PDB file of C-alpha atoms in Angstrom:
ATOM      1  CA  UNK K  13     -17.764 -14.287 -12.760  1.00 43.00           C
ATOM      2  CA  UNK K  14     -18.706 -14.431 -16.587  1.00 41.00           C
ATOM      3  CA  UNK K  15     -22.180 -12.170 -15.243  1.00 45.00           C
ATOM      4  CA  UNK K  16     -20.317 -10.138 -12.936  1.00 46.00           C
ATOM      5  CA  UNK K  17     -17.741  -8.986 -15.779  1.00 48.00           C
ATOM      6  CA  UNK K  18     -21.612  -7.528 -17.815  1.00 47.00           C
ATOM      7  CA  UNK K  19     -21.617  -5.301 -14.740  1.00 51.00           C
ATOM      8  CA  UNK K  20     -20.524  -1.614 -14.325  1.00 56.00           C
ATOM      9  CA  UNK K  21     -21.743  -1.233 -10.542  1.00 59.00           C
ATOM     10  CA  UNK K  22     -22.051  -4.145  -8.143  1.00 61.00           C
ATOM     11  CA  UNK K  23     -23.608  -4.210  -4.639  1.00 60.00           C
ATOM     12  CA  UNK K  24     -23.135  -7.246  -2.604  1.00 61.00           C
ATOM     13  CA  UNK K  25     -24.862  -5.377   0.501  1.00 56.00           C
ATOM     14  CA  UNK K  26     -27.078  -8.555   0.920  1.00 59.00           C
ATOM     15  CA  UNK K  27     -24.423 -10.782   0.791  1.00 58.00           C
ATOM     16  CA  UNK K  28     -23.946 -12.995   3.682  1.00 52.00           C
ATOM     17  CA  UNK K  29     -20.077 -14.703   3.370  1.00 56.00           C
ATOM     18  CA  UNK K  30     -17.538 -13.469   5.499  1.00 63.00           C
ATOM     19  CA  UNK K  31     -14.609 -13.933   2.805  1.00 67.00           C
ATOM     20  CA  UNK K  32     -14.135 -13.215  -1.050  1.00 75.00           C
ATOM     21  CA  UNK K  33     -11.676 -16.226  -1.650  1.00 63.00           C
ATOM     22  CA  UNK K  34      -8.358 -16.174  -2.222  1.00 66.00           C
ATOM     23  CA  UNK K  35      -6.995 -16.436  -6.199  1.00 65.00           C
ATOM     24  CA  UNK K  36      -3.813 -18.042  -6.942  1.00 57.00           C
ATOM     25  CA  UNK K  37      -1.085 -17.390  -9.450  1.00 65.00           C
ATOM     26  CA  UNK K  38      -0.365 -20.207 -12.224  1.00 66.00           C
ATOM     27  CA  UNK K  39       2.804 -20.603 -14.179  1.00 67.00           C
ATOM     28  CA  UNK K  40       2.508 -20.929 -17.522  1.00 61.00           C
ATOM     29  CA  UNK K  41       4.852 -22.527 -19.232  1.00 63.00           C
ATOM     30  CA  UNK K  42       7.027 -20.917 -22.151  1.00 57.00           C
ATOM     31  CA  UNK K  43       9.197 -22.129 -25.380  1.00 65.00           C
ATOM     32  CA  UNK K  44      11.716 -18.984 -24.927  1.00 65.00           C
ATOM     33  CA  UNK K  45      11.572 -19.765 -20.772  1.00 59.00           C
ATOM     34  CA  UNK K  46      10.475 -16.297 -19.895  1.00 63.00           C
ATOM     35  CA  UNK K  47       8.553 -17.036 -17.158  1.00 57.00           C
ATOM     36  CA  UNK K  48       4.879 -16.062 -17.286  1.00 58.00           C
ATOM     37  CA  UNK K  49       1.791 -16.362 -15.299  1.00 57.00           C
ATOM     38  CA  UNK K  50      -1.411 -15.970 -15.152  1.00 60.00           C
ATOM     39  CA  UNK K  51      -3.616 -14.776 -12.301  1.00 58.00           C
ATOM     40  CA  UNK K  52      -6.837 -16.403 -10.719  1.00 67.00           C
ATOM     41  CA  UNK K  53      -9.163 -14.525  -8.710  1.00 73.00           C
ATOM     42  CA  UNK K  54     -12.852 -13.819  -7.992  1.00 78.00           C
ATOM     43  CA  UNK K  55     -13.822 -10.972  -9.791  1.00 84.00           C
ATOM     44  CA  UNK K  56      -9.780 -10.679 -11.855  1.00 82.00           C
ATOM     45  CA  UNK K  57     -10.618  -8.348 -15.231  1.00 77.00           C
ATOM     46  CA  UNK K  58     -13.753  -7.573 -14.719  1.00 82.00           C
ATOM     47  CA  UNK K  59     -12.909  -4.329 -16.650  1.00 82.00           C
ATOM     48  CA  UNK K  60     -16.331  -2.692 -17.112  1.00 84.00           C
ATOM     49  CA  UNK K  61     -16.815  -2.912 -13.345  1.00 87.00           C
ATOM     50  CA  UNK K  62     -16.512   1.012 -11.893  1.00 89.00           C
ATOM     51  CA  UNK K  63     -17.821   0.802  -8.529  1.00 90.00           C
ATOM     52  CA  UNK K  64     -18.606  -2.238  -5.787  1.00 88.00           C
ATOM     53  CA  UNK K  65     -20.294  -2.066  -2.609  1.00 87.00           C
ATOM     54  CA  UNK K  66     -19.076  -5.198  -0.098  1.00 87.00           C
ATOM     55  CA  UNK K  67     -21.258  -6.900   2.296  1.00 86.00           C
ATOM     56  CA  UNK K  68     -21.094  -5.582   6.221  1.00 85.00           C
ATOM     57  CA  UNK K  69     -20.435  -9.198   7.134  1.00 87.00           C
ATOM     58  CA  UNK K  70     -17.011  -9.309   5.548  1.00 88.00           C
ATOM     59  CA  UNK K  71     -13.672  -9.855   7.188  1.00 91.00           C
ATOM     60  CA  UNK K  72     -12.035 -10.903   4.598  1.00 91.00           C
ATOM     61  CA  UNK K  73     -10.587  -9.633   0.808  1.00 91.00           C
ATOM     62  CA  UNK K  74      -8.922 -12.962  -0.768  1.00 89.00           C
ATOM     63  CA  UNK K  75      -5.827 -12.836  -2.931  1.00 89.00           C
ATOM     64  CA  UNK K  76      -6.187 -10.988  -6.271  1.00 88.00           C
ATOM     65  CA  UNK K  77      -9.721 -10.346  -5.350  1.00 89.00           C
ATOM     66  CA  UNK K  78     -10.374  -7.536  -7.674  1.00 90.00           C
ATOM     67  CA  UNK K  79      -6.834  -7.925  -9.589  1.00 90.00           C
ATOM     68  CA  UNK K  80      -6.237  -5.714 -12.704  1.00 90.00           C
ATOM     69  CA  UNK K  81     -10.098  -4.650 -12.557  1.00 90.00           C
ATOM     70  CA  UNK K  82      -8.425  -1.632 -14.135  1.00 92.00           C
ATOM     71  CA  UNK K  83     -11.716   0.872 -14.449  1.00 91.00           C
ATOM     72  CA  UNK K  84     -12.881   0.193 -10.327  1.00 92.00           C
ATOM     73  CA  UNK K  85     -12.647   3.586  -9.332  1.00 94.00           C
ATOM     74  CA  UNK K  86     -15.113   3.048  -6.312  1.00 93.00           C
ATOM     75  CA  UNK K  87     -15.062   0.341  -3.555  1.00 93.00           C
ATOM     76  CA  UNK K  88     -17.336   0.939  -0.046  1.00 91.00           C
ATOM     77  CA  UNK K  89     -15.105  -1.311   2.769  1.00 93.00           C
ATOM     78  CA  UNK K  90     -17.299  -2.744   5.446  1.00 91.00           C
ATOM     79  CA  UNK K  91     -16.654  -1.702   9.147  1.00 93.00           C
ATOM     80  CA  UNK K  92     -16.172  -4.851  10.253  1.00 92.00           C
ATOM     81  CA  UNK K  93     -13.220  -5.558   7.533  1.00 94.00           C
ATOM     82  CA  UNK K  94      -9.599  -7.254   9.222  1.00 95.00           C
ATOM     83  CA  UNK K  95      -7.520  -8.483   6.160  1.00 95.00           C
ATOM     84  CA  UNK K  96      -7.004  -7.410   2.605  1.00 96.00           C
ATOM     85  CA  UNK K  97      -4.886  -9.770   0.860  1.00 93.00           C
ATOM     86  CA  UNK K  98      -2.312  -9.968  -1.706  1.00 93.00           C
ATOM     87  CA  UNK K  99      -3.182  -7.687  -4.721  1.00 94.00           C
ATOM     88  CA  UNK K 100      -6.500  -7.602  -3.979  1.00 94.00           C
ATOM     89  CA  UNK K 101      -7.029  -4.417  -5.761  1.00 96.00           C
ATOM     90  CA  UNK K 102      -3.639  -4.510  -7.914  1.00 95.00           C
ATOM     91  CA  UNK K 103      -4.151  -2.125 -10.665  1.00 96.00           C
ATOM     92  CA  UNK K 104      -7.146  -0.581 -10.103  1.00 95.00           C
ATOM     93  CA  UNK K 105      -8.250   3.277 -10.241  1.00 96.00           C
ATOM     94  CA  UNK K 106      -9.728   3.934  -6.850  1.00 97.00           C
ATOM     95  CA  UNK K 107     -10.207   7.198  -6.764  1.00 97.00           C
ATOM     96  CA  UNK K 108     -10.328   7.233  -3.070  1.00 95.00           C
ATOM     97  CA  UNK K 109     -10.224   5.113  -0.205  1.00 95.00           C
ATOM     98  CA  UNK K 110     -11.503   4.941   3.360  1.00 96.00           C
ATOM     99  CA  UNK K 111      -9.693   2.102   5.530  1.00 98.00           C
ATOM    100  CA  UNK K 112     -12.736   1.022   8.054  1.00 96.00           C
ATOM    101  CA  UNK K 113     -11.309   0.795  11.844  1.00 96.00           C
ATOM    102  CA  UNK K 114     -10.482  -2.418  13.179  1.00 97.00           C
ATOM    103  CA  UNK K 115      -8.356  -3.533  10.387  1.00 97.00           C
ATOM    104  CA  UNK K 116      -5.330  -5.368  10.515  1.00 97.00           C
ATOM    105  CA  UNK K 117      -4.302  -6.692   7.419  1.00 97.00           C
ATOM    106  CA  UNK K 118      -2.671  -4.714   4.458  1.00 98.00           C
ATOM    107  CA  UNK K 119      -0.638  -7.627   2.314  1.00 97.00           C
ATOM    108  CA  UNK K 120       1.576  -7.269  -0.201  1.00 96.00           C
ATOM    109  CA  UNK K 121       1.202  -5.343  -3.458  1.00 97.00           C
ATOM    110  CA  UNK K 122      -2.617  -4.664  -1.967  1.00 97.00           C
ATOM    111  CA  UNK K 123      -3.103  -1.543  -3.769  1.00 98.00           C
ATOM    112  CA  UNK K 124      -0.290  -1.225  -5.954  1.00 98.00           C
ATOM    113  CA  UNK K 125      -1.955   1.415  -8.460  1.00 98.00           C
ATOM    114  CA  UNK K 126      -3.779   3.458  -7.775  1.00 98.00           C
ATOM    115  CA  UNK K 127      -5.166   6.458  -7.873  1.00 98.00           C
ATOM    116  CA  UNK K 128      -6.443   8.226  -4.527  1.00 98.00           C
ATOM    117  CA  UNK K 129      -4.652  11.118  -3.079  1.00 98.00           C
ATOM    118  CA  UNK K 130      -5.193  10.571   0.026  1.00 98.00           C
ATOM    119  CA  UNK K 131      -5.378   7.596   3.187  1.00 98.00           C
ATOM    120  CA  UNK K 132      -5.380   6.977   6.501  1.00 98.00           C
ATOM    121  CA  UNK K 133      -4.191   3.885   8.164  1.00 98.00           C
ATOM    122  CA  UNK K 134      -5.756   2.845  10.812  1.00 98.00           C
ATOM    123  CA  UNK K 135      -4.160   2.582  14.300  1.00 97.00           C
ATOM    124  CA  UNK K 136      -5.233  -1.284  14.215  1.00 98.00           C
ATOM    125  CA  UNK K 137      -2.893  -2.085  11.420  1.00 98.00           C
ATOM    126  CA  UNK K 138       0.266  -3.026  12.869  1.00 98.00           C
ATOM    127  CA  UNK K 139       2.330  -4.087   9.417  1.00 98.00           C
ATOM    128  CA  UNK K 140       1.985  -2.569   6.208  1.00 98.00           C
ATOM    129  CA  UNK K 141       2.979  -5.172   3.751  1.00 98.00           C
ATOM    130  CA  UNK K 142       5.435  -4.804   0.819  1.00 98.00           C
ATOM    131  CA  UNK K 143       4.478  -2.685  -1.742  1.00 98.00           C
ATOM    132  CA  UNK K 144       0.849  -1.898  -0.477  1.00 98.00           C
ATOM    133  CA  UNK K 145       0.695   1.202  -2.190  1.00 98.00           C
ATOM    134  CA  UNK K 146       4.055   1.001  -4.629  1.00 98.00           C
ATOM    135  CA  UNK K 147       3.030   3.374  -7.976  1.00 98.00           C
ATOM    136  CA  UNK K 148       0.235   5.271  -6.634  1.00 98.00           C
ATOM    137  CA  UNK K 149       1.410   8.394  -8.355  1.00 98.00           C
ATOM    138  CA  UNK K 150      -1.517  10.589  -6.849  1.00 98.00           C
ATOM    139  CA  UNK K 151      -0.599   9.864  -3.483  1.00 98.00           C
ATOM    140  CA  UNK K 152       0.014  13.361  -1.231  1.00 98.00           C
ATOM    141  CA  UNK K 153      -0.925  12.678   1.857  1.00 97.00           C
ATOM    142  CA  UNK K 154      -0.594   9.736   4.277  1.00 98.00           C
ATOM    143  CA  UNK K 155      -1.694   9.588   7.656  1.00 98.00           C
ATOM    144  CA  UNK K 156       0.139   6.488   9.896  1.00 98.00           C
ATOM    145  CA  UNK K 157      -1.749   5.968  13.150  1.00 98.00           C
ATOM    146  CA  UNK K 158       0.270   4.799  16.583  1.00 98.00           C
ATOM    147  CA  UNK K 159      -0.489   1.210  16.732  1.00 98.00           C
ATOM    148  CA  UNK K 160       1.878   0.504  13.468  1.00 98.00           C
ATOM    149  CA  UNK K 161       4.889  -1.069  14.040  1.00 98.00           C
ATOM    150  CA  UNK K 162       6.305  -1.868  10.607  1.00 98.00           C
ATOM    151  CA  UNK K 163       6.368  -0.429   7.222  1.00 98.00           C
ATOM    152  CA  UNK K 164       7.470  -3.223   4.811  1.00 98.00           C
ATOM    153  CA  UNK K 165       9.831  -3.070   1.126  1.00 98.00           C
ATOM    154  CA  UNK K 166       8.485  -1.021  -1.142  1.00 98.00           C
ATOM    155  CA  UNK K 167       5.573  -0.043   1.003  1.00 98.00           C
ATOM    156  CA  UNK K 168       5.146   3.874  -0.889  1.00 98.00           C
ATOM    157  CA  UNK K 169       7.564   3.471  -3.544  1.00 98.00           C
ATOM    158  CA  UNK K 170       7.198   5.651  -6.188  1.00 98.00           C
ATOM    159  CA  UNK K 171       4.865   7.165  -4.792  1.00 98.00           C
ATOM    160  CA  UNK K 172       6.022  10.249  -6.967  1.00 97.00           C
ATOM    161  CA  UNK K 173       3.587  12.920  -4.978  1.00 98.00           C
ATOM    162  CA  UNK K 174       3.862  12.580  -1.826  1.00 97.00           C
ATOM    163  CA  UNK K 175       5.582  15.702  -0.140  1.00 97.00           C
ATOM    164  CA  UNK K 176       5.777  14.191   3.384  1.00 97.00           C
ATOM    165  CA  UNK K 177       5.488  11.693   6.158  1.00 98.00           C
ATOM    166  CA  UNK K 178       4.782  11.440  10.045  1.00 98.00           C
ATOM    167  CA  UNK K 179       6.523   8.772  11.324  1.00 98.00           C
ATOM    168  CA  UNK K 180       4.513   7.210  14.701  1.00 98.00           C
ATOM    169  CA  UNK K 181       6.462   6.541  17.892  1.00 98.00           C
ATOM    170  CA  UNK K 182       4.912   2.630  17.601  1.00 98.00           C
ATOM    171  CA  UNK K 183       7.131   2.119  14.469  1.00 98.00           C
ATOM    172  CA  UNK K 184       9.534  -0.257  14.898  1.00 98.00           C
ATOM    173  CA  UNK K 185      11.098  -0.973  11.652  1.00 98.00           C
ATOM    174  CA  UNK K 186      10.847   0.559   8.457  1.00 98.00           C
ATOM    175  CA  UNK K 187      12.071  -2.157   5.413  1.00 98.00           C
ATOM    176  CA  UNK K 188      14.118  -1.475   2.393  1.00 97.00           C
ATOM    177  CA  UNK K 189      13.034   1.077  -0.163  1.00 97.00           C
ATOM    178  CA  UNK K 190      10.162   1.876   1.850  1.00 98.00           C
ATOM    179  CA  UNK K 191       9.664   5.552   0.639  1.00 98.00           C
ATOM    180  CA  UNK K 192      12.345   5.217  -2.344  1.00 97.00           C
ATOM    181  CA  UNK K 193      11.356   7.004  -5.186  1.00 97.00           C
ATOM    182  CA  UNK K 194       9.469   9.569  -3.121  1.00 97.00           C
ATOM    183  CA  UNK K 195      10.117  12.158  -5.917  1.00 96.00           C
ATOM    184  CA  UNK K 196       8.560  15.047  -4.050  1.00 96.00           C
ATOM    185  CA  UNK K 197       9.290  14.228  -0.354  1.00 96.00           C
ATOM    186  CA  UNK K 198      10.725  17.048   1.207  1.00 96.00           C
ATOM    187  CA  UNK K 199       9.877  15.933   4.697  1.00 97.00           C
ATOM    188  CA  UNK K 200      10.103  13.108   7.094  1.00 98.00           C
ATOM    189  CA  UNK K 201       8.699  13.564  10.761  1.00 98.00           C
ATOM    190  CA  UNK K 202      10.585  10.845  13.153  1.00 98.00           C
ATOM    191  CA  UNK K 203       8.499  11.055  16.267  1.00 98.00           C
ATOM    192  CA  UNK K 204      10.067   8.486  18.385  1.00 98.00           C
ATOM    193  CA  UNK K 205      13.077   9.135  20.427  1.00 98.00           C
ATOM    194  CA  UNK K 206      14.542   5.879  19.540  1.00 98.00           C
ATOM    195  CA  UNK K 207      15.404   5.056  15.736  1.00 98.00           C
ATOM    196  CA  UNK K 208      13.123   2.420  14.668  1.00 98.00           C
ATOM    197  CA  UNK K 209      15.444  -0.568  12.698  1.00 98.00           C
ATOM    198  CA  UNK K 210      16.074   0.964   8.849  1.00 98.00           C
ATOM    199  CA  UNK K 211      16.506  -1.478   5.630  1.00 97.00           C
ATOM    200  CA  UNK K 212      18.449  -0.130   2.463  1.00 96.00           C
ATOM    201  CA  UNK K 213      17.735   2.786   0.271  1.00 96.00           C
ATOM    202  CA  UNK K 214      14.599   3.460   2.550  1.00 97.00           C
ATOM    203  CA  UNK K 215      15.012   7.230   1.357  1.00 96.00           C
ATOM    204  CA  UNK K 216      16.743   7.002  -2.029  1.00 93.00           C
ATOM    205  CA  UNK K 217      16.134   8.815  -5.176  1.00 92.00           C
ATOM    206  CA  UNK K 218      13.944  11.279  -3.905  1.00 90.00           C
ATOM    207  CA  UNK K 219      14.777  14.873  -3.837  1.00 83.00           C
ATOM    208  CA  UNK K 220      17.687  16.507  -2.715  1.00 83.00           C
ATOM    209  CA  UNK K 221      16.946  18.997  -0.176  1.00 89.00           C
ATOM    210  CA  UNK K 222      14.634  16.827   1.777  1.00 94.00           C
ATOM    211  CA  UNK K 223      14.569  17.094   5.691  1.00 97.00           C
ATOM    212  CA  UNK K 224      14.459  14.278   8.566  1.00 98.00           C
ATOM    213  CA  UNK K 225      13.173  16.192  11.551  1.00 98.00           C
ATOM    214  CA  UNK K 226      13.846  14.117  14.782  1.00 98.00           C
ATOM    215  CA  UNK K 227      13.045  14.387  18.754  1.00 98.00           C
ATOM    216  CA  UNK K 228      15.916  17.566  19.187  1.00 97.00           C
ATOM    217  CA  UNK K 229      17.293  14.605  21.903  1.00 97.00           C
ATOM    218  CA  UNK K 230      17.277  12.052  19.191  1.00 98.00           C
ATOM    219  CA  UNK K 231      19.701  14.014  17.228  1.00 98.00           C
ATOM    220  CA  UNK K 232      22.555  12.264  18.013  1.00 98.00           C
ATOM    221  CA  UNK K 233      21.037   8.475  18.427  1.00 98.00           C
ATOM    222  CA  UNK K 234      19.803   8.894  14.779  1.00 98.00           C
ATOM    223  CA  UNK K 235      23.167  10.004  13.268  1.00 98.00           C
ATOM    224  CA  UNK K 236      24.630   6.991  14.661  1.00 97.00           C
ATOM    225  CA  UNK K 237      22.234   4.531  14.248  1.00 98.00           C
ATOM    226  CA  UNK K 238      22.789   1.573  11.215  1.00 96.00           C
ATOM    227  CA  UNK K 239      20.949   2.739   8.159  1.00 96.00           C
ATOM    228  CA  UNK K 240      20.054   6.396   9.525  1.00 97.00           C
ATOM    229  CA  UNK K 241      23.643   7.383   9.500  1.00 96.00           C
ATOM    230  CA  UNK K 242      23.427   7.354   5.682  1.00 95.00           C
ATOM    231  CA  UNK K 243      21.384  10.507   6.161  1.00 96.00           C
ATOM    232  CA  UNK K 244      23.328  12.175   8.712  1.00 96.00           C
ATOM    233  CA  UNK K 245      23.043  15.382   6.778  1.00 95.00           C
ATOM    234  CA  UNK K 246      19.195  15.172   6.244  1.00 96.00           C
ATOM    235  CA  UNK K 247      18.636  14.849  10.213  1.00 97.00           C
ATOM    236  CA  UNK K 248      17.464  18.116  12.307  1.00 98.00           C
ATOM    237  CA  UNK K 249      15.942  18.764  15.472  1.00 98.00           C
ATOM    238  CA  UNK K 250      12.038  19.124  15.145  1.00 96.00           C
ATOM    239  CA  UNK K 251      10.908  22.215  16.329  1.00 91.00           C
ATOM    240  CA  UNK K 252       7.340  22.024  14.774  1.00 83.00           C
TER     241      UNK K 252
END
């Protein structure tokens, strides 16, 4: 780690492990018992580091993998990829992102921080975890792929660009807060007939005039259903 934080480009083409490790979080103890901690990973603050090439052989991005590497602006993912872990690329820059097919694994607070405008989640994800992509400002479009079935807490929050969101039929649940602070959504795009299962304040503080467009059949089922019928006034027929 001490030679990899000399580095401003790494490529780990040649590589042959299957895994970056996972980190791990330690408490650290405090007079004034604010609690504090302190975060362990394989390549955590290695803040020269702009751009990293992974090996085609890996499946898996441990925990805090490239925490708070806060200049990476470039990562190539390996086809091949299933999991990337918790905060694995917390507080980075990346610029942009391409999700390789075949993943399944988004964990918590896995890109929380960034700064790509644009992604596309692959059909083989089935779970986005909590705040996967919480404060990524630059955010304005999102593309959700049939195959996901739930979209954890927090999972775009404040997410302040982001103007609007197709919701696939596969969904099944979409957890508390999950587009909250959504300051520019003006549209969400329900395309299953049957109101997937809603947590609290999934919508909240985002703009005022925003739009729910449902199945025009759906109309009704959504207006009653727990958690949608706090936006009973937001929800119209689709017509697109």
């Amino acid at each position: 780690i001490k030679e990899a934080k000399k580095h401003i480009y790494l490529d780990l083409s040649n590589c042959t492990s299957t895994a970056i490790p996972d980190g791990y979080k330690e408490r650290i103890p405090r007079p004034d018992q604010i609690i504090t901690y302190r975060t362990y990973g394989v390549f955590v603050d290695c803040d020269r580091l702009r751009a990293i090439k992974l090996p085609k052989g890996l499946k898996t991005i441990g925990n805090y993998a490239f925490f708070e590497c806060d200049q990476l602006n470039s990562v190539v993912l390996p086809e091949g990829l299933t999991a990337i872990n918790t905060q694995a690329f917390y507080n980075c820059r990346l610029t942009s992102l391409t999700l390789p097919e075949g993943l399944k694994e988004i964990k918590y607070g896995a890109f929380t921080s960034n700064n790509f405008t644009s992604i596309n989640i692959p059909g083989s994800v089935s779970e986005l975890g909590a705040y996967a992509f919480d404060f990524c400002f630059d955010l304005t479009s999102v593309t959700l792929n049939e195959g996901l079935k739930i979209i954890g807490t927090s999972t775009f929050d404040h997410c302040e660009s982001l103007t609007s969101i197709r919701i696939p039929v596969s969904v099944t649940s979409i957890e508390g807060s999950a587009f909250k602070n959504c300051t520019s959504l003006t549209e969400v795009v329900m395309l299953s007939a049957t109101p997937p299962s809603m947590g609290d304040h999934v919508f909240g503080y985002t703009v005022a005039n925003y739009k729910i467009k449902v199945p025009a059949t759906s109309i009704n089922a959504y207006k009653k259903a727990s958690g949608w019928k706090d936006y009973a006034d937001k929800i119209v027929a689709n017509t697109d």
